[in-house]
Amino acid sequence: MLKGFTTRERRLALVLIACATIICAYTLLIRPARARLATLHRVIPQKQNDLEQLTVLSKKVKKLQTSLDAIHQKILPQRDLTVMPALEKRLAAHNLFEAAEVTRQTRPVSEDVVESAIAIQFNSISINDLVEFLSDLKGNGNPLRLKNLHIERHRESENLINASVTTGYLFQKAN
Amino acid sequence: MPKRSIGIDFNNNRLRAVQLAREGDRFRVEKAWSAPMRRQSDKPEDLLRRLIAEQGFDRRAAFAVALPHRLLHYQYETEYQPAPSPCPDNLEMTAIDESIFTRNNDSPRLTTCIPTVTLDKCLQPFKENRLRCEIITSPAAPLLASLKNNRPDIVNQPAILLFADEKQSLILIADMDLNVIRIRNFPNPRLHNSANIDASALVREIRLTWQAAFHETLREDTPMLIAGRLADNKQLKVILADELTCRIVTLENLDNLIDSNKFSLDHTHQIAGQLAHMALSPDTKNKKNLKNRQIQSNKPVNTRRHLVFSTVLTGCTAFMYLFSLLLNQHQMEGRYKNLKSQCRQIFTQTLPHETVIVDEVSQMQQRAQTLKKELDLFGAYSNTSCHPLDLLVWLSANTPADMDLSITQCDIQGHTIRLKAVTTDHKSPYRWEQHMWNQPDIAGVEIIDPRRDKDTRKVSFEAEILFTQEDK
């Protein structure tokens, strides 16, 4: 190898070859590898954080989706014309028909869902009557959902109350 | 016993080197080289480096060096006259040929010495090049050794030894025991032209030197041994024989040499060749005068071996670094891929209908917000909202009778209960608040504006209870 050259020239050539090898190795291997490692050191903690966030978000989304699915299952396909008669029947069954004042209101909740809200105002009834009526209303098979409840002690009698109950149900908007 | 040696002669503004190898009882001249030392750039250390690197002389061989004659001082003393110091400024001197110039008690003592500082300076190039310098001597010592080795026939009579070349002559006067008792060195620039040779100065110097040594005129038929480049000059020999009436004998080069086609010693390399021979000779083993002074260079280091070892070590280190770098990168890539696939898997499992995936987290957050908005539209119809009847029952159960608390108004909506109550003192509301805080699923309890009524003397207050977003 390198015959015909002097020792000095051979050494110089070897040094040059070594330098060129080092430069090539640095340029083609070491520098890209170091740059990639720096990027990975920066990106991996971010990705780890993303994974943790995704795990939490995934649980949240699943829960929300389940709740929404449950609501959608409760949405009636159309207005239930039997609700009001059934409500009056229940009021009568609890001897509250006379004491109750029922008003109904319909409003759209979304593009294809409508809410039928029914407000019942009770005057001078006992708390036990109210609880029994609401328990009956909460029972299975009833599409009505109790939304809010307002109770006020009667001014004249400590055993009586005035109460306002808002209830309602959802149904699909007719096309 | 060394197998190879190198003789170095620094005289006459040239470096002359001869490498001799022992083969049994004989010697082979392996290399011979000379280089000028006239210019300032011709430094001894550079020339020695060239000697090893370019000329291929063996750096492990023992070196024997003849110092330039101009650096040496000669002290002559007799039994009754101590030698005067040759250096007026009382420099520390080192005797270099004490053991080589053997003598008896009747002979005048001749000591070759050199300032210690100069000697160390002369040895410095050998130290720098890590060469093993075993013998350092004057040019006279190898000539004397050559005389003793090659001409054992000249015994029991004083002799003159003349080493002459183009520039200078070295005259040695030896006594009957062939001990050098006088040395004279002088330049003779006109001897080189054989056509017009002027040997008168040389003749005069020889006579004067003899006179100084023996205090008498030169005897007839005194053997005169001629060495050096002009040993072959017949005209000079004739002149010297005529003028001095001496028996002229040419001092031959080394004997016992194996014929070598590549190198043959001429007379210019006579001193260097004899020096190398001295270093190899068992007779001079005890004359390696530098060992006791501990000024010889360290054991020569095999630079090439060290260089190769360092290169291999560096290469291995670099390879290991590169290997670990790439391995680390490979591992990190795998970890990143794994994380990425986990993210993708969770996303596709949660939102299977999403086909365009750009940023999993952002898309998932967006989806969660959309669902939350959609769920908020339905409010009380959600399973997560509390049933007002359950909250009423819970409120009734968690308002103990002993607290003397009478609720006058209650509004239940979503996860919140707002109420107005009456009590007999200011302590009861806060006891009730404390009691509420101890219940599970309570996100907040606040007592608002407690005040005592002037007429009834009862304390009325408002309160707000907030539940966590769980099913009741």
JSON list of N, CA, C and O in Angstrom, two decimals, chain A residues 30 34 36 40-41 43 51 53 57-58 65 68 70-71 74 109 115 135 138 145 148-151 153 168-170, chain B residues 321-322 329 332-333 336 342 350 361 365 367 371 374-375 377 380-383 385 390 407-412:
[
{"chain": "A", "resi": 30, "resn": "ILE", "atom": "N", "xyz": [-22.54, 10.95, 13.20]},
{"chain": "A", "resi": 30, "resn": "ILE", "atom": "CA", "xyz": [-22.62, 11.48, 14.57]},
{"chain": "A", "resi": 30, "resn": "ILE", "atom": "C", "xyz": [-23.56, 12.68, 14.64]},
{"chain": "A", "resi": 30, "resn": "ILE", "atom": "O", "xyz": [-24.45, 12.74, 15.50]},
{"chain": "A", "resi": 34, "resn": "ARG", "atom": "N", "xyz": [-26.92, 12.75, 16.78]},
{"chain": "A", "resi": 34, "resn": "ARG", "atom": "CA", "xyz": [-27.03, 13.64, 17.95]},
{"chain": "A", "resi": 34, "resn": "ARG", "atom": "C", "xyz": [-28.24, 14.56, 17.81]},
{"chain": "A", "resi": 34, "resn": "ARG", "atom": "O", "xyz": [-28.96, 14.80, 18.79]},
{"chain": "A", "resi": 36, "resn": "ARG", "atom": "N", "xyz": [-30.96, 13.94, 16.09]},
{"chain": "A", "resi": 36, "resn": "ARG", "atom": "CA", "xyz": [-32.18, 13.13, 16.25]},
{"chain": "A", "resi": 36, "resn": "ARG", "atom": "C", "xyz": [-32.41, 12.81, 17.73]},
{"chain": "A", "resi": 36, "resn": "ARG", "atom": "O", "xyz": [-33.54, 12.84, 18.21]},
{"chain": "A", "resi": 40, "resn": "LEU", "atom": "N", "xyz": [-35.56, 13.61, 19.99]},
{"chain": "A", "resi": 40, "resn": "LEU", "atom": "CA", "xyz": [-36.30, 12.57, 20.72]},
{"chain": "A", "resi": 40, "resn": "LEU", "atom": "C", "xyz": [-36.38, 12.90, 22.21]},
{"chain": "A", "resi": 40, "resn": "LEU", "atom": "O", "xyz": [-37.41, 12.68, 22.84]},
{"chain": "A", "resi": 41, "resn": "HIS", "atom": "N", "xyz": [-35.28, 13.43, 22.75]},
{"chain": "A", "resi": 41, "resn": "HIS", "atom": "CA", "xyz": [-35.29, 13.81, 24.17]},
{"chain": "A", "resi": 41, "resn": "HIS", "atom": "C", "xyz": [-36.33, 14.90, 24.44]},
{"chain": "A", "resi": 41, "resn": "HIS", "atom": "O", "xyz": [-36.88, 14.98, 25.53]},
{"chain": "A", "resi": 43, "resn": "VAL", "atom": "N", "xyz": [-39.12, 15.36, 22.40]},
{"chain": "A", "resi": 43, "resn": "VAL", "atom": "CA", "xyz": [-40.45, 14.94, 21.96]},
{"chain": "A", "resi": 43, "resn": "VAL", "atom": "C", "xyz": [-41.05, 13.87, 22.86]},
{"chain": "A", "resi": 43, "resn": "VAL", "atom": "O", "xyz": [-42.26, 13.87, 23.12]},
{"chain": "A", "resi": 51, "resn": "LEU", "atom": "N", "xyz": [-50.02, 11.22, 26.08]},
{"chain": "A", "resi": 51, "resn": "LEU", "atom": "CA", "xyz": [-50.64, 9.92, 26.38]},
{"chain": "A", "resi": 51, "resn": "LEU", "atom": "C", "xyz": [-51.47, 10.00, 27.66]},
{"chain": "A", "resi": 51, "resn": "LEU", "atom": "O", "xyz": [-52.60, 9.49, 27.71]},
{"chain": "A", "resi": 53, "resn": "GLN", "atom": "N", "xyz": [-52.77, 12.73, 28.97]},
{"chain": "A", "resi": 53, "resn": "GLN", "atom": "CA", "xyz": [-53.95, 13.57, 28.68]},
{"chain": "A", "resi": 53, "resn": "GLN", "atom": "C", "xyz": [-55.00, 12.78, 27.91]},
{"chain": "A", "resi": 53, "resn": "GLN", "atom": "O", "xyz": [-56.21, 12.87, 28.20]},
{"chain": "A", "resi": 57, "resn": "LEU", "atom": "N", "xyz": [-58.79, 12.15, 28.88]},
{"chain": "A", "resi": 57, "resn": "LEU", "atom": "CA", "xyz": [-59.82, 12.66, 27.95]},
{"chain": "A", "resi": 57, "resn": "LEU", "atom": "C", "xyz": [-60.68, 11.52, 27.42]},
{"chain": "A", "resi": 57, "resn": "LEU", "atom": "O", "xyz": [-61.90, 11.67, 27.23]},
{"chain": "A", "resi": 58, "resn": "SER", "atom": "N", "xyz": [-60.03, 10.38, 27.16]},
{"chain": "A", "resi": 58, "resn": "SER", "atom": "CA", "xyz": [-60.76, 9.24, 26.63]},
{"chain": "A", "resi": 58, "resn": "SER", "atom": "C", "xyz": [-61.85, 8.79, 27.61]},
{"chain": "A", "resi": 58, "resn": "SER", "atom": "O", "xyz": [-63.00, 8.54, 27.21]},
{"chain": "A", "resi": 65, "resn": "GLN", "atom": "N", "xyz": [-70.27, 10.45, 26.34]},
{"chain": "A", "resi": 65, "resn": "GLN", "atom": "CA", "xyz": [-70.97, 9.76, 25.25]},
{"chain": "A", "resi": 65, "resn": "GLN", "atom": "C", "xyz": [-72.04, 8.82, 25.81]},
{"chain": "A", "resi": 65, "resn": "GLN", "atom": "O", "xyz": [-73.16, 8.75, 25.29]},
{"chain": "A", "resi": 68, "resn": "LEU", "atom": "N", "xyz": [-74.91, 10.90, 27.05]},
{"chain": "A", "resi": 68, "resn": "LEU", "atom": "CA", "xyz": [-75.67, 11.42, 25.92]},
{"chain": "A", "resi": 68, "resn": "LEU", "atom": "C", "xyz": [-76.51, 10.32, 25.27]},
{"chain": "A", "resi": 68, "resn": "LEU", "atom": "O", "xyz": [-77.67, 10.55, 24.87]},
{"chain": "A", "resi": 70, "resn": "ALA", "atom": "N", "xyz": [-77.66, 7.76, 26.82]},
{"chain": "A", "resi": 70, "resn": "ALA", "atom": "CA", "xyz": [-78.78, 7.48, 27.74]},
{"chain": "A", "resi": 70, "resn": "ALA", "atom": "C", "xyz": [-79.90, 8.50, 27.53]},
{"chain": "A", "resi": 70, "resn": "ALA", "atom": "O", "xyz": [-81.09, 8.15, 27.53]},
{"chain": "A", "resi": 71, "resn": "ILE", "atom": "N", "xyz": [-79.51, 9.77, 27.35]},
{"chain": "A", "resi": 71, "resn": "ILE", "atom": "CA", "xyz": [-80.53, 10.80, 27.11]},
{"chain": "A", "resi": 71, "resn": "ILE", "atom": "C", "xyz": [-81.25, 10.54, 25.80]},
{"chain": "A", "resi": 71, "resn": "ILE", "atom": "O", "xyz": [-82.48, 10.63, 25.70]},
{"chain": "A", "resi": 74, "resn": "LYS", "atom": "N", "xyz": [-83.91, 8.21, 25.95]},
{"chain": "A", "resi": 74, "resn": "LYS", "atom": "CA", "xyz": [-85.14, 8.66, 26.61]},
{"chain": "A", "resi": 74, "resn": "LYS", "atom": "C", "xyz": [-85.99, 9.56, 25.71]},
{"chain": "A", "resi": 74, "resn": "LYS", "atom": "O", "xyz": [-87.12, 9.89, 26.05]},
{"chain": "A", "resi": 109, "resn": "VAL", "atom": "N", "xyz": [-84.89, 22.19, 21.92]},
{"chain": "A", "resi": 109, "resn": "VAL", "atom": "CA", "xyz": [-83.59, 22.07, 22.64]},
{"chain": "A", "resi": 109, "resn": "VAL", "atom": "C", "xyz": [-82.45, 22.04, 21.64]},
{"chain": "A", "resi": 109, "resn": "VAL", "atom": "O", "xyz": [-81.42, 22.69, 21.82]},
{"chain": "A", "resi": 115, "resn": "GLU", "atom": "N", "xyz": [-88.44, 20.07, 23.75]},
{"chain": "A", "resi": 115, "resn": "GLU", "atom": "CA", "xyz": [-88.76, 19.77, 25.14]},
{"chain": "A", "resi": 115, "resn": "GLU", "atom": "C", "xyz": [-90.19, 20.24, 25.44]},
{"chain": "A", "resi": 115, "resn": "GLU", "atom": "O", "xyz": [-90.54, 21.38, 25.10]},
{"chain": "A", "resi": 135, "resn": "SER", "atom": "N", "xyz": [-92.65, 10.94, 44.28]},
{"chain": "A", "resi": 135, "resn": "SER", "atom": "CA", "xyz": [-92.14, 9.56, 44.22]},
{"chain": "A", "resi": 135, "resn": "SER", "atom": "C", "xyz": [-92.90, 8.79, 43.15]},
{"chain": "A", "resi": 135, "resn": "SER", "atom": "O", "xyz": [-92.29, 7.99, 42.40]},
{"chain": "A", "resi": 138, "resn": "LYS", "atom": "N", "xyz": [-91.64, 9.82, 39.81]},
{"chain": "A", "resi": 138, "resn": "LYS", "atom": "CA", "xyz": [-90.29, 9.32, 39.52]},
{"chain": "A", "resi": 138, "resn": "LYS", "atom": "C", "xyz": [-90.29, 7.86, 39.06]},
{"chain": "A", "resi": 138, "resn": "LYS", "atom": "O", "xyz": [-89.30, 7.37, 38.50]},
{"chain": "A", "resi": 145, "resn": "ARG", "atom": "N", "xyz": [-89.61, 13.84, 33.48]},
{"chain": "A", "resi": 145, "resn": "ARG", "atom": "CA", "xyz": [-88.40, 13.96, 34.31]},
{"chain": "A", "resi": 145, "resn": "ARG", "atom": "C", "xyz": [-88.54, 15.22, 35.16]},
{"chain": "A", "resi": 145, "resn": "ARG", "atom": "O", "xyz": [-88.79, 16.31, 34.63]},
{"chain": "A", "resi": 148, "resn": "ASN", "atom": "N", "xyz": [-86.87, 20.79, 38.42]},
{"chain": "A", "resi": 148, "resn": "ASN", "atom": "CA", "xyz": [-86.54, 21.52, 39.65]},
{"chain": "A", "resi": 148, "resn": "ASN", "atom": "C", "xyz": [-87.76, 21.62, 40.56]},
{"chain": "A", "resi": 148, "resn": "ASN", "atom": "O", "xyz": [-88.89, 21.35, 40.14]},
{"chain": "A", "resi": 149, "resn": "LEU", "atom": "N", "xyz": [-87.43, 21.99, 41.78]},
{"chain": "A", "resi": 149, "resn": "LEU", "atom": "CA", "xyz": [-88.46, 21.96, 42.83]},
{"chain": "A", "resi": 149, "resn": "LEU", "atom": "C", "xyz": [-88.29, 23.18, 43.71]},
{"chain": "A", "resi": 149, "resn": "LEU", "atom": "O", "xyz": [-87.17, 23.51, 44.13]},
{"chain": "A", "resi": 150, "resn": "HIS", "atom": "N", "xyz": [-89.40, 23.87, 43.95]},
{"chain": "A", "resi": 150, "resn": "HIS", "atom": "CA", "xyz": [-89.36, 25.05, 44.83]},
{"chain": "A", "resi": 150, "resn": "HIS", "atom": "C", "xyz": [-90.42, 24.88, 45.91]},
{"chain": "A", "resi": 150, "resn": "HIS", "atom": "O", "xyz": [-91.60, 24.66, 45.61]},
{"chain": "A", "resi": 151, "resn": "ILE", "atom": "N", "xyz": [-90.01, 24.96, 47.18]},
{"chain": "A", "resi": 151, "resn": "ILE", "atom": "CA", "xyz": [-90.95, 24.75, 48.30]},
{"chain": "A", "resi": 151, "resn": "ILE", "atom": "C", "xyz": [-90.90, 25.99, 49.18]},
{"chain": "A", "resi": 151, "resn": "ILE", "atom": "O", "xyz": [-89.81, 26.51, 49.46]},
{"chain": "A", "resi": 153, "resn": "ARG", "atom": "N", "xyz": [-92.78, 27.58, 52.83]},
{"chain": "A", "resi": 153, "resn": "ARG", "atom": "CA", "xyz": [-93.68, 27.31, 53.94]},
{"chain": "A", "resi": 153, "resn": "ARG", "atom": "C", "xyz": [-94.92, 28.21, 53.85]},
{"chain": "A", "resi": 153, "resn": "ARG", "atom": "O", "xyz": [-94.82, 29.38, 53.46]},
{"chain": "A", "resi": 168, "resn": "GLY", "atom": "N", "xyz": [-90.84, 17.60, 32.70]},
{"chain": "A", "resi": 168, "resn": "GLY", "atom": "CA", "xyz": [-90.93, 17.66, 31.26]},
{"chain": "A", "resi": 168, "resn": "GLY", "atom": "C", "xyz": [-90.43, 16.39, 30.61]},
{"chain": "A", "resi": 168, "resn": "GLY", "atom": "O", "xyz": [-89.97, 15.47, 31.29]},
{"chain": "A", "resi": 169, "resn": "TYR", "atom": "N", "xyz": [-90.48, 16.36, 29.29]},
{"chain": "A", "resi": 169, "resn": "TYR", "atom": "CA", "xyz": [-89.94, 15.24, 28.55]},
{"chain": "A", "resi": 169, "resn": "TYR", "atom": "C", "xyz": [-89.48, 15.72, 27.18]},
{"chain": "A", "resi": 169, "resn": "TYR", "atom": "O", "xyz": [-89.83, 16.82, 26.74]},
{"chain": "A", "resi": 170, "resn": "LEU", "atom": "N", "xyz": [-88.66, 14.90, 26.53]},
{"chain": "A", "resi": 170, "resn": "LEU", "atom": "CA", "xyz": [-88.09, 15.26, 25.23]},
{"chain": "A", "resi": 170, "resn": "LEU", "atom": "C", "xyz": [-88.71, 14.40, 24.15]},
{"chain": "A", "resi": 170, "resn": "LEU", "atom": "O", "xyz": [-89.00, 13.22, 24.37]},
{"chain": "B", "resi": 321, "resn": "TYR", "atom": "N", "xyz": [-18.20, 4.82, 21.11]},
{"chain": "B", "resi": 321, "resn": "TYR", "atom": "CA", "xyz": [-19.03, 6.02, 21.22]},
{"chain": "B", "resi": 321, "resn": "TYR", "atom": "C", "xyz": [-20.12, 6.00, 20.15]},
{"chain": "B", "resi": 321, "resn": "TYR", "atom": "O", "xyz": [-21.31, 6.24, 20.43]},
{"chain": "B", "resi": 322, "resn": "LEU", "atom": "N", "xyz": [-19.67, 5.70, 18.93]},
{"chain": "B", "resi": 322, "resn": "LEU", "atom": "CA", "xyz": [-20.62, 5.68, 17.82]},
{"chain": "B", "resi": 322, "resn": "LEU", "atom": "C", "xyz": [-21.68, 4.59, 18.03]},
{"chain": "B", "resi": 322, "resn": "LEU", "atom": "O", "xyz": [-22.88, 4.81, 17.82]},
{"chain": "B", "resi": 329, "resn": "GLN", "atom": "N", "xyz": [-30.00, 5.89, 20.14]},
{"chain": "B", "resi": 329, "resn": "GLN", "atom": "CA", "xyz": [-30.98, 6.43, 19.20]},
{"chain": "B", "resi": 329, "resn": "GLN", "atom": "C", "xyz": [-32.03, 5.38, 18.85]},
{"chain": "B", "resi": 329, "resn": "GLN", "atom": "O", "xyz": [-33.24, 5.68, 18.81]},
{"chain": "B", "resi": 332, "resn": "MET", "atom": "N", "xyz": [-34.41, 4.97, 21.77]},
{"chain": "B", "resi": 332, "resn": "MET", "atom": "CA", "xyz": [-35.30, 6.13, 21.90]},
{"chain": "B", "resi": 332, "resn": "MET", "atom": "C", "xyz": [-36.37, 6.12, 20.80]},
{"chain": "B", "resi": 332, "resn": "MET", "atom": "O", "xyz": [-37.52, 6.47, 21.04]},
{"chain": "B", "resi": 333, "resn": "GLU", "atom": "N", "xyz": [-35.94, 5.71, 19.60]},
{"chain": "B", "resi": 333, "resn": "GLU", "atom": "CA", "xyz": [-36.90, 5.64, 18.49]},
{"chain": "B", "resi": 333, "resn": "GLU", "atom": "C", "xyz": [-38.01, 4.63, 18.82]},
{"chain": "B", "resi": 333, "resn": "GLU", "atom": "O", "xyz": [-39.19, 4.87, 18.57]},
{"chain": "B", "resi": 336, "resn": "TYR", "atom": "N", "xyz": [-40.35, 6.04, 21.35]},
{"chain": "B", "resi": 336, "resn": "TYR", "atom": "CA", "xyz": [-41.21, 7.05, 20.76]},
{"chain": "B", "resi": 336, "resn": "TYR", "atom": "C", "xyz": [-42.32, 6.40, 19.93]},
{"chain": "B", "resi": 336, "resn": "TYR", "atom": "O", "xyz": [-43.49, 6.79, 20.00]},
{"chain": "B", "resi": 342, "resn": "GLN", "atom": "N", "xyz": [-49.50, 3.87, 21.16]},
{"chain": "B", "resi": 342, "resn": "GLN", "atom": "CA", "xyz": [-50.46, 3.85, 22.28]},
{"chain": "B", "resi": 342, "resn": "GLN", "atom": "C", "xyz": [-51.45, 5.00, 22.16]},
{"chain": "B", "resi": 342, "resn": "GLN", "atom": "O", "xyz": [-52.67, 4.83, 22.35]},
{"chain": "B", "resi": 350, "resn": "THR", "atom": "N", "xyz": [-61.46, 5.31, 21.24]},
{"chain": "B", "resi": 350, "resn": "THR", "atom": "CA", "xyz": [-62.44, 6.26, 21.78]},
{"chain": "B", "resi": 350, "resn": "THR", "atom": "C", "xyz": [-63.28, 6.87, 20.67]},
{"chain": "B", "resi": 350, "resn": "THR", "atom": "O", "xyz": [-64.51, 6.99, 20.80]},
{"chain": "B", "resi": 361, "resn": "VAL", "atom": "N", "xyz": [-54.63, 14.77, 20.81]},
{"chain": "B", "resi": 361, "resn": "VAL", "atom": "CA", "xyz": [-55.08, 15.45, 22.03]},
{"chain": "B", "resi": 361, "resn": "VAL", "atom": "C", "xyz": [-56.06, 16.56, 21.69]},
{"chain": "B", "resi": 361, "resn": "VAL", "atom": "O", "xyz": [-57.15, 16.68, 22.29]},
{"chain": "B", "resi": 365, "resn": "GLN", "atom": "N", "xyz": [-59.90, 16.72, 22.76]},
{"chain": "B", "resi": 365, "resn": "GLN", "atom": "CA", "xyz": [-60.41, 17.83, 23.57]},
{"chain": "B", "resi": 365, "resn": "GLN", "atom": "C", "xyz": [-61.62, 18.47, 22.89]},
{"chain": "B", "resi": 365, "resn": "GLN", "atom": "O", "xyz": [-62.63, 18.79, 23.52]},
{"chain": "B", "resi": 367, "resn": "ARG", "atom": "N", "xyz": [-63.64, 17.08, 20.81]},
{"chain": "B", "resi": 367, "resn": "ARG", "atom": "CA", "xyz": [-64.77, 16.16, 20.87]},
{"chain": "B", "resi": 367, "resn": "ARG", "atom": "C", "xyz": [-65.43, 16.20, 22.25]},
{"chain": "B", "resi": 367, "resn": "ARG", "atom": "O", "xyz": [-66.67, 16.19, 22.36]},
{"chain": "B", "resi": 371, "resn": "LEU", "atom": "N", "xyz": [-69.31, 17.27, 23.09]},
{"chain": "B", "resi": 371, "resn": "LEU", "atom": "CA", "xyz": [-70.22, 16.40, 23.85]},
{"chain": "B", "resi": 371, "resn": "LEU", "atom": "C", "xyz": [-70.75, 17.12, 25.09]},
{"chain": "B", "resi": 371, "resn": "LEU", "atom": "O", "xyz": [-71.92, 16.98, 25.45]},
{"chain": "B", "resi": 374, "resn": "GLU", "atom": "N", "xyz": [-73.34, 19.57, 24.08]},
{"chain": "B", "resi": 374, "resn": "GLU", "atom": "CA", "xyz": [-74.54, 18.85, 23.71]},
{"chain": "B", "resi": 374, "resn": "GLU", "atom": "C", "xyz": [-75.28, 18.36, 24.95]},
{"chain": "B", "resi": 374, "resn": "GLU", "atom": "O", "xyz": [-76.51, 18.42, 25.03]},
{"chain": "B", "resi": 375, "resn": "LEU", "atom": "N", "xyz": [-74.49, 17.90, 25.93]},
{"chain": "B", "resi": 375, "resn": "LEU", "atom": "CA", "xyz": [-75.08, 17.39, 27.16]},
{"chain": "B", "resi": 375, "resn": "LEU", "atom": "C", "xyz": [-75.71, 18.51, 27.98]},
{"chain": "B", "resi": 375, "resn": "LEU", "atom": "O", "xyz": [-76.77, 18.31, 28.62]},
{"chain": "B", "resi": 377, "resn": "LEU", "atom": "N", "xyz": [-77.17, 21.03, 26.86]},
{"chain": "B", "resi": 377, "resn": "LEU", "atom": "CA", "xyz": [-78.46, 21.40, 26.27]},
{"chain": "B", "resi": 377, "resn": "LEU", "atom": "C", "xyz": [-79.61, 20.65, 26.94]},
{"chain": "B", "resi": 377, "resn": "LEU", "atom": "O", "xyz": [-80.70, 21.17, 27.12]},
{"chain": "B", "resi": 380, "resn": "ALA", "atom": "N", "xyz": [-81.30, 18.78, 32.83]},
{"chain": "B", "resi": 380, "resn": "ALA", "atom": "CA", "xyz": [-81.84, 17.90, 33.86]},
{"chain": "B", "resi": 380, "resn": "ALA", "atom": "C", "xyz": [-82.10, 16.48, 33.36]},
{"chain": "B", "resi": 380, "resn": "ALA", "atom": "O", "xyz": [-82.29, 15.57, 34.16]},
{"chain": "B", "resi": 381, "resn": "TYR", "atom": "N", "xyz": [-82.12, 16.30, 32.03]},
{"chain": "B", "resi": 381, "resn": "TYR", "atom": "CA", "xyz": [-82.40, 14.96, 31.50]},
{"chain": "B", "resi": 381, "resn": "TYR", "atom": "C", "xyz": [-81.17, 14.04, 31.56]},
{"chain": "B", "resi": 381, "resn": "TYR", "atom": "O", "xyz": [-81.27, 12.86, 31.28]},
{"chain": "B", "resi": 382, "resn": "SER", "atom": "N", "xyz": [-80.05, 14.64, 31.94]},
{"chain": "B", "resi": 382, "resn": "SER", "atom": "CA", "xyz": [-78.83, 13.84, 32.01]},
{"chain": "B", "resi": 382, "resn": "SER", "atom": "C", "xyz": [-78.83, 12.96, 33.26]},
{"chain": "B", "resi": 382, "resn": "SER", "atom": "O", "xyz": [-79.37, 13.32, 34.29]},
{"chain": "B", "resi": 383, "resn": "ASN", "atom": "N", "xyz": [-78.16, 11.80, 33.14]},
{"chain": "B", "resi": 383, "resn": "ASN", "atom": "CA", "xyz": [-78.04, 10.91, 34.30]},
{"chain": "B", "resi": 383, "resn": "ASN", "atom": "C", "xyz": [-77.17, 11.51, 35.39]},
{"chain": "B", "resi": 383, "resn": "ASN", "atom": "O", "xyz": [-77.24, 11.12, 36.54]},
{"chain": "B", "resi": 385, "resn": "SER", "atom": "N", "xyz": [-77.20, 14.56, 36.42]},
{"chain": "B", "resi": 385, "resn": "SER", "atom": "CA", "xyz": [-77.86, 15.58, 37.25]},
{"chain": "B", "resi": 385, "resn": "SER", "atom": "C", "xyz": [-78.60, 14.90, 38.41]},
{"chain": "B", "resi": 385, "resn": "SER", "atom": "O", "xyz": [-79.04, 13.76, 38.33]},
{"chain": "B", "resi": 390, "resn": "ASP", "atom": "N", "xyz": [-84.57, 13.42, 45.44]},
{"chain": "B", "resi": 390, "resn": "ASP", "atom": "CA", "xyz": [-83.47, 12.82, 46.22]},
{"chain": "B", "resi": 390, "resn": "ASP", "atom": "C", "xyz": [-82.77, 13.88, 47.06]},
{"chain": "B", "resi": 390, "resn": "ASP", "atom": "O", "xyz": [-82.40, 13.64, 48.21]},
{"chain": "B", "resi": 407, "resn": "ILE", "atom": "N", "xyz": [-86.70, 25.30, 58.17]},
{"chain": "B", "resi": 407, "resn": "ILE", "atom": "CA", "xyz": [-86.52, 25.74, 56.78]},
{"chain": "B", "resi": 407, "resn": "ILE", "atom": "C", "xyz": [-87.83, 26.35, 56.30]},
{"chain": "B", "resi": 407, "resn": "ILE", "atom": "O", "xyz": [-88.87, 25.70, 56.34]},
{"chain": "B", "resi": 408, "resn": "THR", "atom": "N", "xyz": [-87.78, 27.58, 55.84]},
{"chain": "B", "resi": 408, "resn": "THR", "atom": "CA", "xyz": [-88.99, 28.25, 55.40]},
{"chain": "B", "resi": 408, "resn": "THR", "atom": "C", "xyz": [-89.15, 28.21, 53.89]},
{"chain": "B", "resi": 408, "resn": "THR", "atom": "O", "xyz": [-90.25, 28.31, 53.37]},
{"chain": "B", "resi": 409, "resn": "GLN", "atom": "N", "xyz": [-88.05, 28.13, 53.20]},
{"chain": "B", "resi": 409, "resn": "GLN", "atom": "CA", "xyz": [-88.11, 28.15, 51.73]},
{"chain": "B", "resi": 409, "resn": "GLN", "atom": "C", "xyz": [-86.96, 27.32, 51.18]},
{"chain": "B", "resi": 409, "resn": "GLN", "atom": "O", "xyz": [-85.85, 27.37, 51.71]},
{"chain": "B", "resi": 410, "resn": "CYS", "atom": "N", "xyz": [-87.27, 26.56, 50.09]},
{"chain": "B", "resi": 410, "resn": "CYS", "atom": "CA", "xyz": [-86.23, 25.69, 49.54]},
{"chain": "B", "resi": 410, "resn": "CYS", "atom": "C", "xyz": [-86.37, 25.64, 48.03]},
{"chain": "B", "resi": 410, "resn": "CYS", "atom": "O", "xyz": [-87.47, 25.42, 47.51]},
{"chain": "B", "resi": 411, "resn": "ASP", "atom": "N", "xyz": [-85.26, 25.84, 47.36]},
{"chain": "B", "resi": 411, "resn": "ASP", "atom": "CA", "xyz": [-85.28, 25.82, 45.89]},
{"chain": "B", "resi": 411, "resn": "ASP", "atom": "C", "xyz": [-84.23, 24.82, 45.42]},
{"chain": "B", "resi": 411, "resn": "ASP", "atom": "O", "xyz": [-83.03, 25.00, 45.68]},
{"chain": "B", "resi": 412, "resn": "ILE", "atom": "N", "xyz": [-84.66, 23.74, 44.73]},
{"chain": "B", "resi": 412, "resn": "ILE", "atom": "CA", "xyz": [-83.73, 22.69, 44.30]},
{"chain": "B", "resi": 412, "resn": "ILE", "atom": "C", "xyz": [-83.68, 22.70, 42.78]},
{"chain": "B", "resi": 412, "resn": "ILE", "atom": "O", "xyz": [-84.70, 22.53, 42.11]}
]
